[in-house]
Amino acid sequence: MTHLDETIGMPPPPAWVPEADYVGRTNTAWLMGRAGVSTYAALHAWSVREREAYWAVAIGRLGVRFRTPYARVVDLSAGVDSPRWLVGARLNIVESCFAAPVDSPALVHQSEGGPIRTMTVGELAGLTGRVAAGLRCAGHAPGAEIAVMMPMTAESVAIYLGIVKAGYVVVGIADSFSPREIASRLRLSGAVAIFTQDVIARGGKALPLYAKVIEAGAPPAVVVPAGGELCVAPRAGDRAWADFLPPAVPFDAVEHDPDDAINLLFSSGTTGDPKVIPWSHTTPIKCAADAQFHQDVRPGDVLVWPTNLGWMMGPWLIFAALMNRATIGLYDGAPTGPGFGRFVRDVRATMLGVVPSLVRAWRSSGCMEGLDWTAIRVFSSTGECSNADDMAWLSSRAGGRPVIEYCGGTEIGGGYLTGTVTLPCVPGTFNTPALGLDVVILDDRGRPAESGELFIVPPSIGLSTRLLNRDHHDVYYAGAPRGPRGEVLRRHGDQVERLPDGRWRALGRADDTMNLGGIKVSSAEIEQVVGAVPGVVETAAIAVAPDGGPSWLVVYAVCAAGPAPDKAALLGTMQAAIKRDLNPLFKIHDLVIIDALPRTSSNKVMRRTLRDRYLATR
């Protein structure tokens, strides 16, 4: 699918064109009034030109609670690549998550096949306080790292908030990872404890979770039952959830400097070990501001987005909803079937978030046909490149509601290229950079271009300023070209095209990182696993998107001398290795057996050449 309708040489029509009275009711219209501008283009320009003013207005609109107010929004004396946000402030961001009335719903949640339950703001605050008190009783040192490896449930949300409230740091680990990957993340973070669940209930089956934690050699664990009672015996030194929780007692949140860490997340780069990225007490402000002004989240909304605390969208969902006085909708089950669709209908979700491969699965299976999703006011999509036809189909599920594309990353705390409901939305494209930051596209020679690598013009709340296991400046700034006006630029690694009508289209990664089903993974991580299969000499993993939508994983393999290998058998062995040692969600679309990998004069594998070669054969 190209960005032009080749039959008439014009862009495809928008699936959403807002009417004036609709625009007037949006959060963006309120912000335009505060900025004194009359167009969205002028609003974005103001948010970039007056960054301190923008963030001050956003912080006030969100009602962020401070123990000590900030003296200045940002100090750039060390450079735009090393900003200090909210200078002089003291806060704990969790206190900004409970501003809605105590009897209003904080969570609506359902386990697969079970009833829909509601947890009020007061009840979530109470459970959060009990988690914080339990951790304090356990005697962990201030600032200790506490891992969470659970599905998104009411308990995991309270655990996340309780860890931060007590002054500790959440280590998010996706529940789909293998024991080896769990062990790697525990090692990189230095986690001293872990919260997990006994099993994951899916389709009448109990999939082991606590067993993977034990196999990973995890530190002392608190084990939450998937059902009413634990179905496993805790390891010596581990505790059941019911034994961990103390009685409800008042617990005062631990105040912090805005730059103190609240969460360690992991993001793949071009090497085997993932980058360890700290989120601070300021990062949630980016999550909540994006949700307010781009997804147009309002008090009383219900936000549903299938995700996990091991990925940035898990914490994003918590802060985007609660800091905007909205409700989190959680479905503990597979989002690929009609049960999830009925949950979206029954809780009357007003925002539904997706990854494009999930939309493709819904569309191909027909499992969401006949469901009333008319309560949805906006969709949002992230994690992969979108296919325009799939997103047009999604929009039609709610009578033509907008799909806000949302491209960003863990190290951004939200999006840098996205959309607004106040402008026409064309499926599969972005209609604006995020408010509060700007972007430029440069070609291979560092010159402004309509298609090439996209760079961020810092600073912005949410942009990371340090990594635990890499040199932050080397990763994001060293060697980056200057902008057209001499600006310092921050690299992120995405290829983007600016379309003639002013929209933007994502073209995939510029480096050797890929998004598979919305999960970021490096070629090196895939190659490390499949390259260990007997009979394989070396491999190269690439991601291809023949139709401009979700990526396919293709593996090129050089095999040992001897009889030609059975391709199907070798692919099956590689897939089994990925399932066992990396992540069962990564599926090999194709295996290409090759005599030798193309390399540069410095012996680097030319993955882009392999990608072009593969697409040429489609």
Coordinates of C-alpha atoms in Angstrom, one line a residue:
M1 CA 0.0 0.0 0.0
T2 CA 1.6 3.3 -1.0
H3 CA 0.7 6.6 0.4
L4 CA -1.0 7.7 -2.8
D5 CA -4.1 6.4 -4.5
E6 CA -2.4 5.5 -7.8
T7 CA -5.7 5.5 -9.7
I8 CA -6.0 9.3 -9.4
G9 CA -2.6 10.4 -8.1
M10 CA -4.0 11.9 -4.9
P11 CA -3.7 11.0 -1.2
P12 CA -6.3 8.6 0.2
P13 CA -9.2 10.4 1.8
P14 CA -9.2 10.9 5.6
A15 CA -11.2 8.5 7.7
W16 CA -11.8 11.3 10.2
V17 CA -12.6 14.9 9.6
P18 CA -13.5 16.8 12.8
E19 CA -16.4 19.2 12.8
A20 CA -15.9 22.6 14.4
D21 CA -18.1 22.0 17.4
Y22 CA -16.2 18.8 18.1
V23 CA -12.9 20.6 18.0
G24 CA -14.2 23.2 20.4
R25 CA -14.8 20.5 23.1
T26 CA -11.3 19.0 22.9
N27 CA -8.5 19.4 25.4
T28 CA -6.4 20.8 22.5
A29 CA -8.9 23.6 22.0
W30 CA -8.5 24.5 25.7
L31 CA -4.7 24.6 25.2
M32 CA -5.0 26.7 22.1
G33 CA -7.0 29.2 24.2
R34 CA -4.3 29.3 26.8
A35 CA -1.6 29.7 24.2
G36 CA -3.5 32.5 22.4
V37 CA -3.4 30.8 19.0
S38 CA -6.1 29.9 16.5
T39 CA -4.7 27.0 14.5
Y40 CA -3.1 23.7 15.5
A41 CA 0.1 24.5 13.5
A42 CA 0.5 27.7 15.6
L43 CA -0.1 25.6 18.8
H44 CA 2.7 23.2 17.9
A45 CA 5.0 26.0 17.0
W46 CA 4.2 27.7 20.3
S47 CA 4.9 24.5 22.3
V48 CA 8.3 24.2 20.7
R49 CA 9.2 27.9 20.8
E50 CA 8.0 28.3 24.4
R51 CA 8.8 24.9 25.9
E52 CA 8.8 26.1 29.5
A53 CA 5.4 27.7 29.1
Y54 CA 4.0 24.6 27.4
W55 CA 5.2 22.2 30.2
A56 CA 4.1 24.7 32.9
V57 CA 0.6 24.8 31.4
A58 CA 0.5 21.0 31.0
I59 CA 1.6 20.4 34.6
G60 CA -1.0 22.8 35.9
R61 CA -3.7 21.2 33.7
L62 CA -2.8 17.7 35.1
G63 CA -2.8 18.9 38.7
V64 CA 0.6 17.5 39.5
R65 CA 1.1 17.5 43.2
F66 CA 4.3 18.8 44.7
R67 CA 5.6 18.7 48.2
T68 CA 7.9 21.6 47.3
P69 CA 7.0 23.6 44.1
Y70 CA 9.5 24.0 41.4
A71 CA 11.5 27.2 41.1
R72 CA 11.9 26.8 37.3
V73 CA 10.5 24.4 34.7
V74 CA 13.9 23.5 33.2
D75 CA 17.6 24.4 33.6
L76 CA 19.6 24.0 30.4
S77 CA 22.9 25.3 31.7
A78 CA 24.5 21.9 31.1
G79 CA 23.1 21.8 27.5
V80 CA 19.9 20.7 25.9
D81 CA 21.2 17.1 26.0
S82 CA 21.4 17.3 29.9
P83 CA 18.4 19.2 31.1
R84 CA 17.3 19.5 34.7
W85 CA 13.5 19.5 34.9
L86 CA 11.4 21.0 37.7
V87 CA 14.3 22.6 39.5
G88 CA 14.0 22.6 43.3
A89 CA 10.8 20.6 43.4
R90 CA 10.1 17.6 45.7
L91 CA 7.3 15.2 44.9
N92 CA 6.2 11.6 44.6
I93 CA 4.4 11.2 41.3
V94 CA 2.0 8.6 42.7
E95 CA 0.3 11.3 44.7
S96 CA -0.8 12.8 41.4
C97 CA -2.6 9.5 40.5
F98 CA -5.4 9.8 43.0
A99 CA -7.0 13.2 42.3
A100 CA -10.3 11.8 41.0
P101 CA -13.2 11.3 43.6
V102 CA -12.5 8.4 45.9
D103 CA -15.7 6.6 44.9
S104 CA -15.1 6.9 41.1
P105 CA -13.8 3.9 39.2
A106 CA -10.0 3.6 38.9
L107 CA -10.0 0.2 37.3
V108 CA -12.5 -2.0 35.5
H109 CA -11.1 -5.4 35.1
Q110 CA -12.0 -8.9 34.0
S111 CA -10.2 -12.2 34.0
E112 CA -10.9 -14.4 30.9
G113 CA -14.3 -16.0 31.4
G114 CA -15.0 -14.2 34.7
P115 CA -17.2 -11.3 35.7
I116 CA -16.3 -7.6 35.2
R117 CA -15.1 -6.0 38.5
T118 CA -14.6 -2.4 39.5
M119 CA -12.0 -1.0 41.9
T120 CA -12.6 2.6 43.0
V121 CA -10.0 5.2 43.4
G122 CA -10.2 4.9 47.2
E123 CA -9.8 1.1 47.0
L124 CA -6.8 1.3 44.6
A125 CA -5.2 3.9 46.9
G126 CA -5.7 1.6 49.9
L127 CA -4.2 -1.4 48.2
T128 CA -1.3 0.7 46.9
G129 CA -0.6 1.9 50.5
R130 CA -0.7 -1.7 51.8
V131 CA 1.9 -2.7 49.1
A132 CA 4.1 0.2 50.1
A133 CA 3.8 -0.7 53.8
G134 CA 4.6 -4.4 53.1
L135 CA 7.8 -3.4 51.2
R136 CA 8.8 -1.1 54.0
C137 CA 8.3 -4.0 56.5
A138 CA 10.5 -6.2 54.3
G139 CA 13.4 -3.9 55.1
H140 CA 14.6 -3.0 51.6
A141 CA 17.1 -0.2 51.4
P142 CA 15.8 3.2 50.1
G143 CA 15.9 3.2 46.3
A144 CA 16.1 -0.6 46.0
E145 CA 15.0 -2.1 42.7
I146 CA 11.9 -4.3 42.9
A147 CA 11.0 -6.4 39.8
V148 CA 7.4 -7.0 38.6
M149 CA 6.7 -9.8 36.2
M150 CA 3.0 -10.2 36.0
P151 CA 0.1 -9.7 33.5
M152 CA -1.7 -6.3 33.7
T153 CA -4.1 -6.9 36.6
A154 CA -5.6 -4.8 39.3
E155 CA -3.0 -6.3 41.7
S156 CA -0.1 -5.5 39.4
V157 CA -1.2 -1.8 39.0
A158 CA -1.3 -1.5 42.8
I159 CA 2.1 -3.2 43.1
Y160 CA 3.6 -0.8 40.6
L161 CA 2.2 2.3 42.3
G162 CA 3.1 0.9 45.8
I163 CA 6.7 0.3 44.9
V164 CA 7.0 3.9 43.7
K165 CA 5.1 5.3 46.6
A166 CA 7.4 3.6 49.1
G167 CA 10.5 5.2 47.4
Y168 CA 11.7 2.1 45.5
V169 CA 12.3 1.5 41.8
V170 CA 10.1 -0.8 39.6
V171 CA 11.9 -3.2 37.3
G172 CA 9.5 -4.1 34.6
I173 CA 9.9 -7.6 33.0
A174 CA 7.4 -8.8 30.4
D175 CA 5.7 -12.0 31.4
S176 CA 6.3 -13.6 27.9
F177 CA 10.1 -13.7 28.4
S178 CA 12.1 -16.9 28.8
P179 CA 14.0 -17.7 32.0
R180 CA 17.2 -16.7 30.3
E181 CA 15.9 -13.2 29.4
I182 CA 14.4 -12.8 32.9
A183 CA 17.7 -13.6 34.4
S184 CA 19.4 -11.1 32.1
R185 CA 17.1 -8.3 33.2
L186 CA 17.4 -9.2 36.9
R187 CA 21.2 -9.1 36.5
L188 CA 21.2 -5.8 34.7
S189 CA 18.9 -4.1 37.1
G190 CA 20.2 -5.5 40.4
A191 CA 16.7 -6.3 41.5
V192 CA 16.5 -7.5 45.2
A193 CA 12.9 -8.8 45.1
I194 CA 10.2 -9.7 42.6
F195 CA 6.5 -9.8 42.4
T196 CA 5.0 -12.5 40.1
Q197 CA 2.0 -14.6 39.6
D198 CA 1.7 -18.4 40.1
V199 CA 0.3 -19.1 36.5
I200 CA -1.2 -17.2 33.6
A201 CA -4.7 -18.5 32.8
R202 CA -5.4 -18.6 29.1
G203 CA -8.1 -20.5 27.2
G204 CA -8.6 -22.9 30.1
K205 CA -4.9 -23.6 30.4
A206 CA -2.6 -22.7 33.2
L207 CA 0.7 -21.4 31.8
P208 CA 3.6 -21.4 34.2
L209 CA 5.0 -18.0 35.3
Y210 CA 6.3 -18.5 38.8
A211 CA 8.2 -21.6 37.6
K212 CA 10.0 -19.4 35.0
V213 CA 11.0 -17.0 37.8
I214 CA 12.5 -19.8 39.8
E215 CA 14.3 -21.2 36.8
A216 CA 15.8 -17.7 36.3
G217 CA 17.3 -17.7 39.8
A218 CA 15.2 -14.7 40.8
P219 CA 15.6 -13.0 44.2
P220 CA 12.9 -13.5 46.9
A221 CA 9.5 -13.4 45.4
V222 CA 5.9 -12.5 46.4
V223 CA 3.6 -14.7 44.5
V224 CA 0.1 -13.5 43.5
P225 CA -2.6 -16.2 42.7
A226 CA -4.2 -16.1 39.3
G227 CA -7.3 -17.5 40.9
G228 CA -8.5 -17.4 44.5
E229 CA -5.7 -19.6 45.9
L230 CA -2.1 -20.3 45.0
C231 CA -1.8 -23.3 42.8
V232 CA 2.0 -23.7 43.5
A233 CA 4.0 -24.1 46.6
P234 CA 6.2 -21.0 47.3
R235 CA 10.0 -21.6 47.2
A236 CA 11.8 -21.3 50.6
G237 CA 12.0 -17.6 51.4
D238 CA 9.2 -16.6 49.0
R239 CA 5.8 -15.4 50.3
A240 CA 2.2 -15.7 49.1
W241 CA 0.4 -12.4 48.3
A242 CA -2.0 -12.8 51.2
D243 CA 0.9 -13.3 53.7
F244 CA 2.8 -10.3 52.3
L245 CA 0.0 -7.7 52.5
P246 CA -0.2 -6.0 55.9
P247 CA -3.4 -4.5 57.3
A248 CA -4.5 -1.2 55.9
V249 CA -2.6 1.6 57.6
P250 CA -1.8 5.2 56.6
F251 CA 1.4 5.4 54.5
D252 CA 2.9 8.7 53.6
A253 CA 4.5 8.7 50.1
V254 CA 8.3 9.1 50.1
E255 CA 9.2 12.4 48.5
H256 CA 11.9 12.6 45.9
D257 CA 13.9 14.9 43.6
P258 CA 12.1 15.0 40.2
D259 CA 15.1 13.2 38.5
D260 CA 15.1 10.2 40.9
A261 CA 14.2 6.9 39.2
I262 CA 10.8 5.3 39.5
N263 CA 11.1 2.5 36.9
L264 CA 13.7 0.6 35.0
L265 CA 12.7 -0.5 31.5
F266 CA 14.6 -2.3 28.8
S267 CA 14.9 -1.4 25.2
S268 CA 16.7 -3.3 22.5
G269 CA 19.5 -1.7 20.5
T270 CA 22.0 -3.1 18.2
T271 CA 23.8 -5.3 20.7
G272 CA 22.8 -8.4 22.7
D273 CA 22.1 -6.8 26.1
P274 CA 19.1 -4.4 26.1
K275 CA 19.6 -0.9 27.2
V276 CA 18.4 -0.2 30.8
I277 CA 16.4 3.0 30.8
P278 CA 15.4 4.7 34.0
W279 CA 12.1 6.6 34.1
S280 CA 12.0 9.5 36.7
H281 CA 9.2 11.2 38.5
T282 CA 8.9 13.6 35.6
T283 CA 8.4 10.9 32.9
P284 CA 4.7 10.3 33.8
I285 CA 4.1 13.9 33.1
K286 CA 5.0 13.2 29.4
C287 CA 2.7 10.1 29.4
A288 CA -0.3 12.0 30.8
A289 CA 0.2 15.2 28.7
D290 CA 0.4 13.2 25.5
A291 CA -2.8 11.3 26.5
Q292 CA -4.5 14.6 27.3
F293 CA -3.6 16.6 24.2
H294 CA -3.1 13.8 21.5
Q295 CA -5.5 11.0 22.5
D296 CA -7.9 13.7 24.0
V297 CA -8.3 11.7 27.3
R298 CA -10.8 13.3 29.6
P299 CA -12.0 12.7 33.2
G300 CA -14.4 9.7 33.3
D301 CA -13.0 8.1 30.1
V302 CA -12.2 4.4 30.1
L303 CA -8.8 3.5 28.5
V304 CA -8.2 0.0 27.3
W305 CA -4.8 -1.0 25.8
P306 CA -3.6 -4.6 25.9
T307 CA 0.0 -4.3 27.2
N308 CA 2.3 -5.3 30.0
L309 CA 4.4 -3.6 32.7
G310 CA 7.5 -4.9 31.0
W311 CA 6.8 -2.6 28.0
M312 CA 6.6 1.2 28.2
M313 CA 2.9 1.2 27.4
G314 CA 2.1 -0.6 30.7
P315 CA 3.3 2.3 32.9
W316 CA 2.1 4.7 30.2
L317 CA -1.4 3.4 30.6
I318 CA -1.4 3.8 34.3
F319 CA -0.3 7.4 34.3
A320 CA -2.2 8.4 31.2
A321 CA -5.4 7.2 32.8
L322 CA -5.0 8.0 36.5
M323 CA -3.4 11.4 36.1
N324 CA -6.2 12.5 33.8
R325 CA -8.8 11.2 36.2
A326 CA -9.9 8.4 33.8
T327 CA -10.4 4.7 34.3
I328 CA -8.0 1.9 33.3
G329 CA -9.7 -1.1 31.6
L330 CA -7.8 -4.3 32.0
Y331 CA -8.6 -7.7 30.4
D332 CA -6.6 -10.6 31.8
G333 CA -6.8 -12.8 28.8
A334 CA -5.9 -13.1 25.1
P335 CA -6.8 -9.9 23.3
T336 CA -7.1 -11.9 20.0
G337 CA -10.6 -13.3 20.6
P338 CA -14.1 -12.1 21.0
G339 CA -13.9 -12.2 24.8
F340 CA -11.7 -9.2 24.6
G341 CA -14.0 -7.5 22.2
R342 CA -17.0 -8.0 24.5
F343 CA -15.0 -6.6 27.3
V344 CA -14.3 -3.4 25.3
R345 CA -18.0 -3.2 24.6
D346 CA -19.3 -3.9 28.1
V347 CA -17.0 -1.5 29.9
R348 CA -17.9 1.1 27.3
A349 CA -14.2 1.9 26.5
T350 CA -13.8 5.4 25.1
M351 CA -10.2 4.9 24.0
L352 CA -8.8 1.6 22.6
G353 CA -5.1 1.2 22.0
V354 CA -3.7 -1.4 19.7
V355 CA -0.6 -2.7 18.0
P356 CA -1.1 -3.1 14.2
S357 CA -0.5 -6.8 14.1
L358 CA -3.4 -7.3 16.6
V359 CA -5.7 -5.3 14.3
R360 CA -4.7 -7.5 11.4
A361 CA -5.5 -10.6 13.4
W362 CA -9.0 -9.2 14.3
R363 CA -9.7 -8.3 10.7
S364 CA -8.6 -11.6 9.2
S365 CA -10.5 -13.7 11.8
G366 CA -13.7 -11.7 11.9
C367 CA -13.8 -12.2 15.6
M368 CA -14.9 -8.6 16.3
E369 CA -17.8 -8.5 13.9
G370 CA -21.2 -7.5 15.3
L371 CA -19.8 -5.9 18.5
D372 CA -21.0 -2.4 19.5
W373 CA -18.0 -0.3 19.9
T374 CA -19.7 3.0 19.4
A375 CA -18.7 4.3 22.9
I376 CA -15.1 4.5 21.5
R377 CA -14.2 8.1 20.8
V378 CA -10.6 7.5 19.7
F379 CA -8.3 4.6 18.8
S380 CA -4.5 4.8 19.1
S381 CA -1.9 2.6 17.6
T382 CA 1.8 2.1 18.4
G383 CA 4.7 -0.4 18.3
E384 CA 4.8 -1.1 14.6
C385 CA 4.2 0.5 11.2
S386 CA 0.5 0.5 10.4
N387 CA -1.2 -0.7 7.3
A388 CA -3.7 1.9 6.0
D389 CA -6.4 -0.7 5.1
D390 CA -6.2 -2.3 8.5
M391 CA -6.5 1.1 10.3
A392 CA -9.4 2.1 8.0
W393 CA -11.1 -1.1 9.0
L394 CA -10.4 -0.4 12.7
S395 CA -11.9 3.1 12.4
S396 CA -15.0 1.7 10.9
R397 CA -15.6 -0.5 14.0
A398 CA -16.7 2.7 15.8
G399 CA -18.4 4.6 13.0
G400 CA -15.3 6.3 11.6
R401 CA -13.5 7.4 14.8
P402 CA -10.0 8.7 14.5
V403 CA -6.9 6.4 14.9
I404 CA -4.1 8.4 16.6
E405 CA -0.8 6.9 15.4
Y406 CA 1.7 7.1 18.2
C407 CA 5.4 6.6 17.5
G408 CA 7.9 7.0 20.3
G409 CA 9.8 4.8 22.7
T410 CA 10.8 3.8 26.2
E411 CA 13.6 6.5 26.2
I412 CA 11.0 9.2 25.2
G413 CA 8.3 8.3 27.8
G414 CA 5.7 8.7 25.1
G415 CA 5.5 9.8 21.5
Y416 CA 7.5 12.1 19.3
L417 CA 5.4 11.7 16.1
T418 CA 1.7 11.2 16.6
G419 CA -1.7 12.7 15.7
T420 CA -4.4 15.0 17.0
V421 CA -8.2 14.6 16.8
T422 CA -8.5 18.3 15.8
L423 CA -7.0 17.6 12.3
P424 CA -8.2 15.1 9.6
C425 CA -6.7 11.7 10.2
V426 CA -5.7 9.5 7.2
P427 CA -5.3 5.8 8.1
G428 CA -1.7 4.6 8.7
T429 CA -0.2 8.1 8.9
F430 CA 0.7 10.8 11.5
N431 CA -0.5 14.3 11.3
T432 CA 1.8 16.1 13.8
P433 CA 4.9 15.8 15.9
A434 CA 4.2 15.6 19.6
L435 CA 3.6 18.9 21.4
G436 CA 6.6 20.2 23.3
L437 CA 9.2 18.8 20.9
D438 CA 10.2 19.1 17.3
V439 CA 11.7 16.7 14.7
V440 CA 13.7 16.9 11.5
I441 CA 14.3 14.3 8.7
L442 CA 17.8 14.0 7.3
D443 CA 19.2 12.0 4.4
D444 CA 22.4 9.9 4.5
R445 CA 24.5 13.0 4.1
G446 CA 22.9 14.9 7.0
R447 CA 20.8 17.2 4.7
P448 CA 17.1 18.0 5.3
A449 CA 15.0 15.6 3.3
E450 CA 11.4 14.5 2.8
S451 CA 12.4 10.8 3.5
G452 CA 15.2 9.6 5.7
E453 CA 16.2 9.2 9.3
L454 CA 14.2 11.2 11.8
F455 CA 16.0 13.1 14.6
I456 CA 14.5 14.7 17.7
V457 CA 15.2 18.3 18.6
P458 CA 15.6 18.3 22.4
P459 CA 14.8 19.1 25.2
S460 CA 11.4 17.6 26.3
I461 CA 10.1 16.2 29.5
G462 CA 10.2 12.4 29.1
L463 CA 13.4 12.2 27.1
S464 CA 15.9 10.0 29.0
T465 CA 19.1 11.6 30.3
R466 CA 20.9 8.5 31.4
L467 CA 21.3 4.7 30.9
L468 CA 22.4 2.2 33.5
N469 CA 24.6 0.1 31.2
R470 CA 25.7 2.4 28.4
D471 CA 27.0 5.9 27.8
H472 CA 23.8 7.9 27.2
H473 CA 25.5 10.6 25.2
D474 CA 27.3 8.1 22.9
V475 CA 24.0 6.2 22.2
Y476 CA 21.8 9.2 21.4
Y477 CA 24.0 12.2 20.6
A478 CA 27.6 11.4 19.6
G479 CA 28.1 11.6 15.9
A480 CA 24.6 12.9 15.2
P481 CA 24.5 15.7 12.6
R482 CA 23.4 19.2 13.5
G483 CA 19.9 20.4 12.5
P484 CA 19.2 22.9 9.7
R485 CA 19.6 25.8 12.1
G486 CA 22.5 24.3 13.9
E487 CA 20.4 22.6 16.6
V488 CA 21.6 19.7 18.7
L489 CA 19.8 16.6 17.5
R490 CA 19.0 13.4 19.2
R491 CA 18.9 10.1 17.2
H492 CA 16.2 7.6 17.7
G493 CA 16.6 5.2 14.7
D494 CA 13.4 5.5 12.8
Q495 CA 13.0 6.0 9.1
V496 CA 10.2 8.4 8.2
E497 CA 8.7 10.0 5.1
R498 CA 7.1 13.5 5.0
L499 CA 4.2 13.3 2.6
P500 CA 3.3 16.1 0.1
D501 CA 0.2 17.1 2.1
G502 CA 2.1 17.5 5.3
R503 CA 1.4 14.1 6.9
W504 CA 4.1 11.7 8.0
R505 CA 4.6 8.0 7.4
A506 CA 6.8 5.6 9.3
L507 CA 9.1 3.4 7.2
G508 CA 10.6 1.2 9.9
R509 CA 13.9 1.2 11.7
A510 CA 17.1 2.8 10.4
D511 CA 19.3 0.6 12.7
D512 CA 19.3 -3.2 13.3
T513 CA 16.4 -3.0 15.7
M514 CA 13.0 -4.4 14.7
N515 CA 9.5 -4.3 16.1
L516 CA 7.8 -7.7 16.1
G517 CA 4.2 -7.6 17.3
G518 CA 4.9 -4.3 19.0
I519 CA 7.9 -5.7 20.9
K520 CA 11.3 -4.1 20.2
V521 CA 14.2 -6.6 19.7
S522 CA 17.6 -6.3 18.1
S523 CA 18.9 -8.4 15.3
A524 CA 21.7 -9.4 17.6
E525 CA 19.3 -10.9 20.2
I526 CA 17.6 -13.0 17.5
E527 CA 20.9 -14.1 15.9
Q528 CA 22.4 -15.1 19.2
V529 CA 19.6 -17.6 19.7
V530 CA 19.2 -19.0 16.2
G531 CA 22.9 -19.0 15.5
A532 CA 23.4 -21.6 18.3
V533 CA 21.3 -24.2 16.4
P534 CA 23.5 -27.2 15.4
G535 CA 24.7 -27.1 11.8
V536 CA 24.3 -23.3 11.5
V537 CA 27.5 -21.3 10.9
E538 CA 26.2 -17.8 11.0
T539 CA 22.9 -15.9 10.7
A540 CA 21.4 -12.5 10.0
A541 CA 17.9 -11.5 11.2
I542 CA 15.9 -8.8 9.4
A543 CA 12.4 -7.4 9.6
V544 CA 10.5 -6.7 6.4
A545 CA 7.1 -5.1 5.8
P546 CA 6.0 -5.9 2.2
D547 CA 2.7 -4.0 2.5
G548 CA 3.8 -1.2 4.8
G549 CA 2.2 -2.8 7.8
P550 CA 3.5 -5.0 10.7
S551 CA 7.0 -6.5 10.2
W552 CA 7.8 -10.1 9.4
L553 CA 10.9 -11.8 10.8
V554 CA 13.1 -13.3 8.2
V555 CA 16.3 -15.2 9.0
Y556 CA 19.2 -15.7 6.6
A557 CA 21.4 -18.7 7.6
V558 CA 24.8 -20.0 6.4
C559 CA 25.0 -23.7 7.1
A560 CA 27.9 -26.0 7.7
A561 CA 29.4 -27.9 4.7
G562 CA 27.7 -31.2 3.9
P563 CA 24.2 -32.3 2.6
A564 CA 21.7 -29.5 2.1
P565 CA 19.7 -29.0 5.3
D566 CA 15.9 -29.6 5.4
K567 CA 14.6 -26.0 5.4
A568 CA 11.3 -26.8 7.2
A569 CA 13.1 -28.8 9.9
L570 CA 15.7 -26.1 10.4
L571 CA 13.1 -23.4 10.6
G572 CA 11.2 -25.5 13.2
T573 CA 14.4 -25.9 15.3
M574 CA 15.1 -22.2 15.2
Q575 CA 11.6 -21.3 16.2
A576 CA 11.8 -23.7 19.1
A577 CA 15.0 -22.1 20.2
I578 CA 13.4 -18.6 20.1
K579 CA 10.4 -19.9 22.1
R580 CA 12.7 -21.5 24.7
D581 CA 15.5 -18.9 25.0
L582 CA 14.0 -15.6 24.0
N583 CA 10.2 -15.0 23.5
P584 CA 7.5 -17.2 22.1
L585 CA 5.8 -14.2 20.6
F586 CA 8.6 -13.8 18.0
K587 CA 7.5 -15.9 14.9
I588 CA 9.9 -16.6 12.0
H589 CA 8.0 -15.8 8.8
D590 CA 10.7 -17.2 6.5
L591 CA 14.1 -18.8 6.5
V592 CA 16.5 -18.2 3.6
I593 CA 19.6 -20.5 3.4
I594 CA 22.5 -18.7 1.8
D595 CA 26.1 -19.5 0.9
A596 CA 27.5 -16.3 2.5
L597 CA 26.2 -13.2 4.1
P598 CA 27.0 -9.9 2.3
R599 CA 29.5 -7.8 4.3
T600 CA 31.1 -4.4 4.2
S601 CA 34.8 -3.9 3.8
S602 CA 34.9 -3.7 7.7
N603 CA 33.2 -7.1 7.9
K604 CA 29.8 -5.8 9.1
V605 CA 26.8 -7.7 7.9
M606 CA 24.8 -5.7 5.3
R607 CA 21.3 -6.3 6.6
R608 CA 19.8 -3.5 4.6
T609 CA 21.1 -5.3 1.4
L610 CA 19.4 -8.5 2.6
R611 CA 16.2 -6.6 3.3
D612 CA 16.2 -5.1 -0.2
R613 CA 17.0 -8.5 -1.7
Y614 CA 14.2 -10.2 0.1
L615 CA 11.6 -7.5 -0.8
A616 CA 12.7 -7.7 -4.5
T617 CA 11.6 -11.4 -4.5
R618 CA 8.1 -10.7 -3.2

